[in-house]
Amino acid sequence: MISLTDLVDLARRFESDLSLPVDLLRVGNRKIDVDATPAIMGCVNLSQDSKYRESIATSTGSAIRKGCILAAQGADIVDIGAESSNPRTVQVTAREQISALVPVVKELAEQGISVSIETYEPAVARSCLEAGALLLNYSGGLASDGDIFRIVADHQATIILCHVEGENSRDVSAKGVDEDPIPEMLEYFNRRVEHARSMGVDRIVIDPGIGFSHEGSVSANVRIHYQARTLLNTFRLRRIGLPICHALPHAFSLFEDEFRSAEGFFTVLAHLGGTGIYRTHEVPRIRAILAALQALDPQTLRSGQDRVDRPVNSF
């Protein structure tokens, strides 16, 4: 049970981290202060292995349609992938990913939609950035950093650096569920960010990677507790000075038939933890929840502004 006592204790222990500033999110020519206006990433999955059936596109046309709908519903960014991060599913070759993704990226980019590509394959990243993607949701580990950072720097793209302890997001052999994962994450991200900047990458977001698979020996309840702890402790990563993105959990085992409510619940925890970018399969729900949270902010109430009535793509 999460209690006010727990939250007060957490805030007091790490009070100096609560108000630390983070960089603006830069996407193409746009600059977003994600503390003032949280950004939403809507998901489109071109892999039919995805557990979240509602996000699956079965064809190029289906993916384009879904991307347009997500943007109309309030997604600031449409994140597209062609391979499931679940290690028990079929691995998709780089050539197959490129064939599936590039036509979708081109069409959405031509319509003015900010597109992100989730991959750990350098060839896929290069092809999609050349096709018009503005962000790389990089789900690879340290081994491919050199190639990936060069590609991102060449295209002046934004990179989301995910906390991946193994070779890539499908490698669960090294994924831990520490009681307090933040110290290790701080060391990990500081090292990778320094490497990225040394290679000319200057648009960086960090993602604690709580949505990636864990070993089969890790029970669903243990994993959910780890995810919730990380979400609430996110503000401690503000020491790095970069925007923080979370892929919101679904927690099927906990929510069962109401699993589509899960990402909304975890949005509240992420918001309390200082998250700026929310990757979700449920854009309208998450947009409404973030708008409500901001409308209840004391500063909003004092200023008399009504953020709920702002246009679709802002809060």
mmCIF file of N, CA, C and O in Angstrom, residues 1-91:
data_model
loop_
_atom_site.group_PDB
_atom_site.id
_atom_site.type_symbol
_atom_site.label_atom_id
_atom_site.label_comp_id
_atom_site.label_asym_id
_atom_site.label_seq_id
_atom_site.Cartn_x
_atom_site.Cartn_y
_atom_site.Cartn_z
ATOM 1 N N MET A 1 0.852 -1.193 0.000
ATOM 2 C CA MET A 1 0.000 0.000 0.000
ATOM 3 C C MET A 1 0.886 1.242 0.000
ATOM 4 O O MET A 1 1.820 1.354 0.790
ATOM 5 N N ILE A 2 0.601 2.165 -0.909
ATOM 6 C CA ILE A 2 1.315 3.439 -0.948
ATOM 7 C C ILE A 2 0.569 4.425 -0.066
ATOM 8 O O ILE A 2 -0.633 4.660 -0.254
ATOM 9 N N SER A 3 1.270 4.995 0.902
ATOM 10 C CA SER A 3 0.617 5.901 1.839
ATOM 11 C C SER A 3 1.229 7.297 1.762
ATOM 12 O O SER A 3 2.344 7.479 1.258
ATOM 13 N N LEU A 4 0.526 8.281 2.294
ATOM 14 C CA LEU A 4 1.064 9.636 2.370
ATOM 15 C C LEU A 4 2.329 9.674 3.215
ATOM 16 O O LEU A 4 3.262 10.434 2.939
ATOM 17 N N THR A 5 2.360 8.838 4.235
ATOM 18 C CA THR A 5 3.555 8.774 5.093
ATOM 19 C C THR A 5 4.767 8.352 4.285
ATOM 20 O O THR A 5 5.853 8.931 4.415
ATOM 21 N N ASP A 6 4.584 7.338 3.417
ATOM 22 C CA ASP A 6 5.680 6.880 2.563
ATOM 23 C C ASP A 6 6.149 7.992 1.632
ATOM 24 O O ASP A 6 7.355 8.195 1.430
ATOM 25 N N LEU A 7 5.204 8.711 1.036
ATOM 26 C CA LEU A 7 5.553 9.765 0.088
ATOM 27 C C LEU A 7 6.267 10.926 0.781
ATOM 28 O O LEU A 7 7.234 11.481 0.256
ATOM 29 N N VAL A 8 5.801 11.291 1.983
ATOM 30 C CA VAL A 8 6.448 12.358 2.741
ATOM 31 C C VAL A 8 7.873 11.961 3.094
ATOM 32 O O VAL A 8 8.811 12.758 2.964
ATOM 33 N N ASP A 9 8.052 10.736 3.518
ATOM 34 C CA ASP A 9 9.383 10.260 3.883
ATOM 35 C C ASP A 9 10.319 10.290 2.671
ATOM 36 O O ASP A 9 11.476 10.724 2.773
ATOM 37 N N LEU A 10 9.822 9.843 1.507
ATOM 38 C CA LEU A 10 10.632 9.844 0.290
ATOM 39 C C LEU A 10 11.037 11.270 -0.084
ATOM 40 O O LEU A 10 12.207 11.531 -0.394
ATOM 41 N N ALA A 11 10.088 12.183 -0.042
ATOM 42 C CA ALA A 11 10.369 13.575 -0.401
ATOM 43 C C ALA A 11 11.371 14.209 0.562
ATOM 44 O O ALA A 11 12.257 14.969 0.141
ATOM 45 N N ARG A 12 11.260 13.907 1.837
ATOM 46 C CA ARG A 12 12.174 14.493 2.821
ATOM 47 C C ARG A 12 13.590 13.953 2.667
ATOM 48 O O ARG A 12 14.564 14.694 2.802
ATOM 49 N N ARG A 13 13.707 12.652 2.378
ATOM 50 C CA ARG A 13 15.040 12.048 2.269
ATOM 51 C C ARG A 13 15.815 12.576 1.072
ATOM 52 O O ARG A 13 17.042 12.658 1.108
ATOM 53 N N PHE A 14 15.096 12.945 0.014
ATOM 54 C CA PHE A 14 15.769 13.393 -1.205
ATOM 55 C C PHE A 14 15.250 14.763 -1.641
ATOM 56 O O PHE A 14 15.083 15.035 -2.826
ATOM 57 N N GLU A 15 15.015 15.608 -0.665
ATOM 58 C CA GLU A 15 14.393 16.906 -0.924
ATOM 59 C C GLU A 15 15.178 17.741 -1.922
ATOM 60 O O GLU A 15 14.602 18.474 -2.731
ATOM 61 N N SER A 16 16.506 17.647 -1.886
ATOM 62 C CA SER A 16 17.329 18.480 -2.766
ATOM 63 C C SER A 16 17.147 18.135 -4.237
ATOM 64 O O SER A 16 17.479 18.933 -5.119
ATOM 65 N N ASP A 17 16.620 16.944 -4.532
ATOM 66 C CA ASP A 17 16.431 16.528 -5.926
ATOM 67 C C ASP A 17 15.090 16.986 -6.503
ATOM 68 O O ASP A 17 14.903 16.994 -7.731
ATOM 69 N N LEU A 18 14.148 17.336 -5.652
ATOM 70 C CA LEU A 18 12.773 17.563 -6.094
ATOM 71 C C LEU A 18 12.639 18.676 -7.125
ATOM 72 O O LEU A 18 11.873 18.554 -8.078
ATOM 73 N N SER A 19 13.349 19.764 -6.944
ATOM 74 C CA SER A 19 13.158 20.931 -7.801
ATOM 75 C C SER A 19 14.310 21.162 -8.769
ATOM 76 O O SER A 19 14.419 22.247 -9.368
ATOM 77 N N LEU A 20 15.168 20.177 -8.949
ATOM 78 C CA LEU A 20 16.272 20.347 -9.892
ATOM 79 C C LEU A 20 15.732 20.513 -11.312
ATOM 80 O O LEU A 20 14.805 19.806 -11.711
ATOM 81 N N PRO A 21 16.283 21.429 -12.088
ATOM 82 C CA PRO A 21 15.800 21.627 -13.459
ATOM 83 C C PRO A 21 16.298 20.543 -14.405
ATOM 84 O O PRO A 21 17.333 19.920 -14.160
ATOM 85 N N VAL A 22 15.542 20.313 -15.469
ATOM 86 C CA VAL A 22 15.987 19.421 -16.537
ATOM 87 C C VAL A 22 15.907 20.161 -17.862
ATOM 88 O O VAL A 22 15.170 21.149 -18.004
ATOM 89 N N ASP A 23 16.676 19.697 -18.830
ATOM 90 C CA ASP A 23 16.694 20.336 -20.142
ATOM 91 C C ASP A 23 15.325 20.287 -20.810
ATOM 92 O O ASP A 23 14.481 19.433 -20.486
ATOM 93 N N LEU A 24 15.124 21.162 -21.766
ATOM 94 C CA LEU A 24 13.946 21.102 -22.608
ATOM 95 C C LEU A 24 14.015 19.854 -23.494
ATOM 96 O O LEU A 24 15.111 19.412 -23.873
ATOM 97 N N LEU A 25 12.880 19.281 -23.800
ATOM 98 C CA LEU A 25 12.797 18.220 -24.788
ATOM 99 C C LEU A 25 12.817 18.872 -26.164
ATOM 100 O O LEU A 25 11.958 19.698 -26.472
ATOM 101 N N ARG A 26 13.798 18.517 -26.981
ATOM 102 C CA ARG A 26 13.896 19.074 -28.331
ATOM 103 C C ARG A 26 13.564 17.991 -29.351
ATOM 104 O O ARG A 26 14.206 16.942 -29.408
ATOM 105 N N VAL A 27 12.541 18.258 -30.141
ATOM 106 C CA VAL A 27 12.085 17.326 -31.172
ATOM 107 C C VAL A 27 11.991 18.107 -32.473
ATOM 108 O O VAL A 27 11.086 18.932 -32.647
ATOM 109 N N GLY A 28 12.928 17.874 -33.369
ATOM 110 C CA GLY A 28 12.963 18.681 -34.576
ATOM 111 C C GLY A 28 13.157 20.139 -34.203
ATOM 112 O O GLY A 28 14.089 20.503 -33.480
ATOM 113 N N ASN A 29 12.244 21.004 -34.657
ATOM 114 C CA ASN A 29 12.321 22.436 -34.350
ATOM 115 C C ASN A 29 11.561 22.814 -33.084
ATOM 116 O O ASN A 29 11.523 23.995 -32.714
ATOM 117 N N ARG A 30 10.928 21.839 -32.451
ATOM 118 C CA ARG A 30 10.120 22.120 -31.261
ATOM 119 C C ARG A 30 10.949 22.014 -29.988
ATOM 120 O O ARG A 30 11.843 21.177 -29.882
ATOM 121 N N LYS A 31 10.611 22.853 -29.020
ATOM 122 C CA LYS A 31 11.212 22.785 -27.694
ATOM 123 C C LYS A 31 10.082 22.721 -26.680
ATOM 124 O O LYS A 31 9.184 23.575 -26.695
ATOM 125 N N ILE A 32 10.118 21.698 -25.819
ATOM 126 C CA ILE A 32 9.029 21.478 -24.868
ATOM 127 C C ILE A 32 9.588 21.441 -23.452
ATOM 128 O O ILE A 32 10.491 20.658 -23.150
ATOM 129 N N ASP A 33 9.040 22.286 -22.605
ATOM 130 C CA ASP A 33 9.338 22.229 -21.178
ATOM 131 C C ASP A 33 8.426 21.154 -20.591
ATOM 132 O O ASP A 33 7.255 21.390 -20.313
ATOM 133 N N VAL A 34 8.960 19.954 -20.411
ATOM 134 C CA VAL A 34 8.108 18.818 -20.032
ATOM 135 C C VAL A 34 7.646 18.878 -18.585
ATOM 136 O O VAL A 34 6.745 18.134 -18.198
ATOM 137 N N ASP A 35 8.238 19.754 -17.777
ATOM 138 C CA ASP A 35 7.699 19.960 -16.433
ATOM 139 C C ASP A 35 6.408 20.762 -16.497
ATOM 140 O O ASP A 35 5.474 20.520 -15.733
ATOM 141 N N ALA A 36 6.360 21.721 -17.416
ATOM 142 C CA ALA A 36 5.164 22.545 -17.562
ATOM 143 C C ALA A 36 4.111 21.883 -18.448
ATOM 144 O O ALA A 36 2.909 21.976 -18.179
ATOM 145 N N THR A 37 4.560 21.221 -19.504
ATOM 146 C CA THR A 37 3.642 20.569 -20.445
ATOM 147 C C THR A 37 4.148 19.166 -20.736
ATOM 148 O O THR A 37 4.933 18.964 -21.658
ATOM 149 N N PRO A 38 3.739 18.167 -19.968
ATOM 150 C CA PRO A 38 4.202 16.796 -20.178
ATOM 151 C C PRO A 38 3.955 16.336 -21.607
ATOM 152 O O PRO A 38 2.942 16.681 -22.222
ATOM 153 N N ALA A 39 4.893 15.577 -22.143
ATOM 154 C CA ALA A 39 4.784 15.075 -23.510
ATOM 155 C C ALA A 39 4.290 13.631 -23.496
ATOM 156 O O ALA A 39 4.667 12.835 -22.629
ATOM 157 N N ILE A 40 3.450 13.308 -24.479
ATOM 158 C CA ILE A 40 2.891 11.962 -24.590
ATOM 159 C C ILE A 40 3.395 11.296 -25.857
ATOM 160 O O ILE A 40 3.336 11.873 -26.945
ATOM 161 N N MET A 41 3.904 10.075 -25.709
ATOM 162 C CA MET A 41 4.294 9.244 -26.845
ATOM 163 C C MET A 41 3.247 8.147 -27.013
ATOM 164 O O MET A 41 3.045 7.336 -26.104
ATOM 165 N N GLY A 42 2.585 8.129 -28.153
ATOM 166 C CA GLY A 42 1.637 7.059 -28.442
ATOM 167 C C GLY A 42 2.315 5.934 -29.202
ATOM 168 O O GLY A 42 3.193 6.181 -30.030
ATOM 169 N N CYS A 43 1.936 4.696 -28.922
ATOM 170 C CA CYS A 43 2.612 3.522 -29.480
ATOM 171 C C CYS A 43 1.862 2.897 -30.646
ATOM 172 O O CYS A 43 0.650 2.710 -30.577
ATOM 173 N N VAL A 44 2.616 2.543 -31.677
ATOM 174 C CA VAL A 44 2.111 1.709 -32.761
ATOM 175 C C VAL A 44 3.073 0.539 -32.913
ATOM 176 O O VAL A 44 4.278 0.740 -33.079
ATOM 177 N N ASN A 45 2.555 -0.675 -32.838
ATOM 178 C CA ASN A 45 3.382 -1.875 -32.938
ATOM 179 C C ASN A 45 3.114 -2.593 -34.253
ATOM 180 O O ASN A 45 1.996 -3.051 -34.502
ATOM 181 N N LEU A 46 4.152 -2.700 -35.081
ATOM 182 C CA LEU A 46 4.026 -3.436 -36.327
ATOM 183 C C LEU A 46 4.347 -4.915 -36.146
ATOM 184 O O LEU A 46 4.261 -5.686 -37.094
ATOM 185 N N SER A 47 4.728 -5.291 -34.949
ATOM 186 C CA SER A 47 4.901 -6.710 -34.613
ATOM 187 C C SER A 47 3.607 -7.236 -34.017
ATOM 188 O O SER A 47 3.076 -6.671 -33.060
ATOM 189 N N GLN A 48 3.105 -8.323 -34.575
ATOM 190 C CA GLN A 48 1.865 -8.886 -34.052
ATOM 191 C C GLN A 48 2.108 -9.707 -32.794
ATOM 192 O O GLN A 48 1.175 -10.291 -32.230
ATOM 193 N N ASP A 49 3.364 -9.726 -32.324
ATOM 194 C CA ASP A 49 3.677 -10.406 -31.064
ATOM 195 C C ASP A 49 3.407 -9.533 -29.848
ATOM 196 O O ASP A 49 3.504 -9.995 -28.715
ATOM 197 N N SER A 50 3.096 -8.276 -30.069
ATOM 198 C CA SER A 50 2.868 -7.384 -28.940
ATOM 199 C C SER A 50 1.731 -7.890 -28.066
ATOM 200 O O SER A 50 0.706 -8.365 -28.558
ATOM 201 N N LYS A 51 1.918 -7.782 -26.746
ATOM 202 C CA LYS A 51 0.864 -8.191 -25.809
ATOM 203 C C LYS A 51 -0.312 -7.226 -25.834
ATOM 204 O O LYS A 51 -1.436 -7.596 -25.526
ATOM 205 N N TYR A 52 -0.030 -5.976 -26.196
ATOM 206 C CA TYR A 52 -1.073 -4.954 -26.146
ATOM 207 C C TYR A 52 -1.760 -4.920 -27.506
ATOM 208 O O TYR A 52 -1.390 -4.173 -28.400
ATOM 209 N N ARG A 53 -2.794 -5.725 -27.650
ATOM 210 C CA ARG A 53 -3.417 -5.940 -28.950
ATOM 211 C C ARG A 53 -3.928 -4.650 -29.575
ATOM 212 O O ARG A 53 -3.922 -4.483 -30.796
ATOM 213 N N GLU A 54 -4.380 -3.724 -28.735
ATOM 214 C CA GLU A 54 -4.975 -2.492 -29.250
ATOM 215 C C GLU A 54 -3.977 -1.623 -30.010
ATOM 216 O O GLU A 54 -4.373 -0.739 -30.771
ATOM 217 N N SER A 55 -2.685 -1.840 -29.801
ATOM 218 C CA SER A 55 -1.678 -1.002 -30.455
ATOM 219 C C SER A 55 -1.127 -1.630 -31.729
ATOM 220 O O SER A 55 -0.323 -1.011 -32.427
ATOM 221 N N ILE A 56 -1.556 -2.838 -32.057
ATOM 222 C CA ILE A 56 -0.980 -3.566 -33.193
ATOM 223 C C ILE A 56 -1.556 -3.075 -34.514
ATOM 224 O O ILE A 56 -2.768 -2.953 -34.678
ATOM 225 N N ALA A 57 -0.666 -2.805 -35.452
ATOM 226 C CA ALA A 57 -1.045 -2.483 -36.824
ATOM 227 C C ALA A 57 -0.694 -3.686 -37.698
ATOM 228 O O ALA A 57 0.420 -4.205 -37.631
ATOM 229 N N THR A 58 -1.625 -4.125 -38.515
ATOM 230 C CA THR A 58 -1.434 -5.337 -39.311
ATOM 231 C C THR A 58 -0.932 -5.056 -40.721
ATOM 232 O O THR A 58 -0.699 -5.982 -41.491
ATOM 233 N N SER A 59 -0.774 -3.782 -41.078
ATOM 234 C CA SER A 59 -0.305 -3.424 -42.415
ATOM 235 C C SER A 59 0.256 -2.010 -42.383
ATOM 236 O O SER A 59 0.111 -1.282 -41.390
ATOM 237 N N THR A 60 0.873 -1.608 -43.483
ATOM 238 C CA THR A 60 1.379 -0.236 -43.586
ATOM 239 C C THR A 60 0.240 0.767 -43.432
ATOM 240 O O THR A 60 0.346 1.740 -42.665
ATOM 241 N N GLY A 61 -0.851 0.535 -44.133
ATOM 242 C CA GLY A 61 -1.998 1.441 -44.048
ATOM 243 C C GLY A 61 -2.563 1.521 -42.654
ATOM 244 O O GLY A 61 -2.940 2.605 -42.179
ATOM 245 N N SER A 62 -2.629 0.370 -41.972
ATOM 246 C CA SER A 62 -3.139 0.329 -40.606
ATOM 247 C C SER A 62 -2.239 1.143 -39.675
ATOM 248 O O SER A 62 -2.721 1.890 -38.818
ATOM 249 N N ALA A 63 -0.919 1.010 -39.854
ATOM 250 C CA ALA A 63 0.022 1.737 -39.000
ATOM 251 C C ALA A 63 -0.079 3.241 -39.222
ATOM 252 O O ALA A 63 -0.051 4.031 -38.265
ATOM 253 N N ILE A 64 -0.217 3.659 -40.470
ATOM 254 C CA ILE A 64 -0.355 5.086 -40.779
ATOM 255 C C ILE A 64 -1.641 5.626 -40.162
ATOM 256 O O ILE A 64 -1.657 6.696 -39.551
ATOM 257 N N ARG A 65 -2.718 4.876 -40.320
ATOM 258 C CA ARG A 65 -4.006 5.309 -39.757
ATOM 259 C C ARG A 65 -3.922 5.437 -38.238
ATOM 260 O O ARG A 65 -4.365 6.430 -37.657
ATOM 261 N N LYS A 66 -3.325 4.433 -37.589
ATOM 262 C CA LYS A 66 -3.198 4.475 -36.136
ATOM 263 C C LYS A 66 -2.328 5.654 -35.688
ATOM 264 O O LYS A 66 -2.622 6.326 -34.694
ATOM 265 N N GLY A 67 -1.253 5.904 -36.420
ATOM 266 C CA GLY A 67 -0.387 7.022 -36.069
ATOM 267 C C GLY A 67 -1.117 8.349 -36.164
ATOM 268 O O GLY A 67 -0.973 9.219 -35.292
ATOM 269 N N CYS A 68 -1.918 8.519 -37.212
ATOM 270 C CA CYS A 68 -2.694 9.760 -37.379
ATOM 271 C C CYS A 68 -3.731 9.906 -36.268
ATOM 272 O O CYS A 68 -3.958 11.012 -35.757
ATOM 273 N N ILE A 69 -4.360 8.801 -35.900
ATOM 274 C CA ILE A 69 -5.363 8.844 -34.834
ATOM 275 C C ILE A 69 -4.708 9.228 -33.506
ATOM 276 O O ILE A 69 -5.228 10.075 -32.765
ATOM 277 N N LEU A 70 -3.554 8.631 -33.209
ATOM 278 C CA LEU A 70 -2.866 8.954 -31.960
ATOM 279 C C LEU A 70 -2.498 10.435 -31.896
ATOM 280 O O LEU A 70 -2.644 11.076 -30.857
ATOM 281 N N ALA A 71 -2.015 10.971 -33.016
ATOM 282 C CA ALA A 71 -1.667 12.390 -33.046
ATOM 283 C C ALA A 71 -2.908 13.250 -32.818
ATOM 284 O O ALA A 71 -2.868 14.240 -32.070
ATOM 285 N N ALA A 72 -4.025 12.865 -33.436
ATOM 286 C CA ALA A 72 -5.271 13.616 -33.260
ATOM 287 C C ALA A 72 -5.784 13.528 -31.830
ATOM 288 O O ALA A 72 -6.433 14.453 -31.325
ATOM 289 N N GLN A 73 -5.484 12.400 -31.159
ATOM 290 C CA GLN A 73 -5.932 12.213 -29.776
ATOM 291 C C GLN A 73 -5.058 12.952 -28.765
ATOM 292 O O GLN A 73 -5.418 13.030 -27.593
ATOM 293 N N GLY A 74 -3.924 13.490 -29.214
ATOM 294 C CA GLY A 74 -3.089 14.265 -28.308
ATOM 295 C C GLY A 74 -1.668 13.777 -28.130
ATOM 296 O O GLY A 74 -0.943 14.301 -27.292
ATOM 297 N N ALA A 75 -1.247 12.788 -28.913
ATOM 298 C CA ALA A 75 0.140 12.329 -28.813
ATOM 299 C C ALA A 75 1.067 13.373 -29.419
ATOM 300 O O ALA A 75 0.881 13.782 -30.572
ATOM 301 N N ASP A 76 2.061 13.810 -28.665
ATOM 302 C CA ASP A 76 3.070 14.734 -29.185
ATOM 303 C C ASP A 76 4.051 14.013 -30.089
ATOM 304 O O ASP A 76 4.642 14.619 -30.982
ATOM 305 N N ILE A 77 4.221 12.722 -29.833
ATOM 306 C CA ILE A 77 5.168 11.883 -30.576
ATOM 307 C C ILE A 77 4.488 10.540 -30.824
ATOM 308 O O ILE A 77 3.788 10.021 -29.951
ATOM 309 N N VAL A 78 4.687 9.978 -32.021
ATOM 310 C CA VAL A 78 4.197 8.628 -32.303
ATOM 311 C C VAL A 78 5.403 7.709 -32.378
ATOM 312 O O VAL A 78 6.302 7.909 -33.207
ATOM 313 N N ASP A 79 5.450 6.735 -31.481
ATOM 314 C CA ASP A 79 6.573 5.810 -31.360
ATOM 315 C C ASP A 79 6.219 4.496 -32.062
ATOM 316 O O ASP A 79 5.221 3.861 -31.729
ATOM 317 N N ILE A 80 7.044 4.096 -33.034
ATOM 318 C CA ILE A 80 6.743 2.926 -33.854
ATOM 319 C C ILE A 80 7.854 1.898 -33.705
ATOM 320 O O ILE A 80 9.036 2.227 -33.727
ATOM 321 N N GLY A 81 7.462 0.640 -33.566
ATOM 322 C CA GLY A 81 8.427 -0.445 -33.502
ATOM 323 C C GLY A 81 7.947 -1.633 -34.321
ATOM 324 O O GLY A 81 6.748 -1.779 -34.575
ATOM 325 N N ALA A 82 8.895 -2.466 -34.743
ATOM 326 C CA ALA A 82 8.546 -3.625 -35.563
ATOM 327 C C ALA A 82 8.981 -4.937 -34.929
ATOM 328 O O ALA A 82 8.903 -5.988 -35.560
ATOM 329 N N GLU A 83 9.436 -4.873 -33.673
ATOM 330 C CA GLU A 83 9.844 -6.087 -32.970
ATOM 331 C C GLU A 83 9.441 -5.969 -31.510
ATOM 332 O O GLU A 83 9.669 -4.937 -30.876
ATOM 333 N N SER A 84 8.855 -7.033 -30.978
ATOM 334 C CA SER A 84 8.481 -7.044 -29.574
ATOM 335 C C SER A 84 9.726 -7.134 -28.703
ATOM 336 O O SER A 84 10.704 -7.800 -29.054
ATOM 337 N N SER A 85 9.683 -6.457 -27.544
ATOM 338 C CA SER A 85 10.795 -6.563 -26.592
ATOM 339 C C SER A 85 10.705 -7.832 -25.751
ATOM 340 O O SER A 85 11.606 -8.118 -24.954
ATOM 341 N N ASN A 86 9.626 -8.588 -25.927
ATOM 342 C CA ASN A 86 9.464 -9.850 -25.203
ATOM 343 C C ASN A 86 10.420 -10.894 -25.780
ATOM 344 O O ASN A 86 10.311 -11.257 -26.959
ATOM 345 N N PRO A 87 11.371 -11.403 -24.997
ATOM 346 C CA PRO A 87 12.375 -12.327 -25.528
ATOM 347 C C PRO A 87 11.808 -13.680 -25.949
ATOM 348 O O PRO A 87 12.486 -14.465 -26.609
ATOM 349 N N ARG A 88 10.560 -13.946 -25.577
ATOM 350 C CA ARG A 88 9.950 -15.227 -25.950
ATOM 351 C C ARG A 88 9.279 -15.171 -27.325
ATOM 352 O O ARG A 88 8.710 -16.146 -27.785
ATOM 353 N N THR A 89 9.369 -14.020 -27.990
ATOM 354 C CA THR A 89 8.772 -13.871 -29.312
ATOM 355 C C THR A 89 9.847 -13.938 -30.397
ATOM 356 O O THR A 89 11.045 -13.899 -30.119
ATOM 357 N N VAL A 90 9.395 -14.014 -31.636
ATOM 358 C CA VAL A 90 10.316 -14.148 -32.762
ATOM 359 C C VAL A 90 11.128 -12.868 -32.942
ATOM 360 O O VAL A 90 10.596 -11.766 -32.867
ATOM 361 N N GLN A 91 12.438 -13.034 -33.174
ATOM 362 C CA GLN A 91 13.289 -11.887 -33.429
ATOM 363 C C GLN A 91 13.131 -11.466 -34.893
ATOM 364 O O GLN A 91 13.108 -12.298 -35.792
#
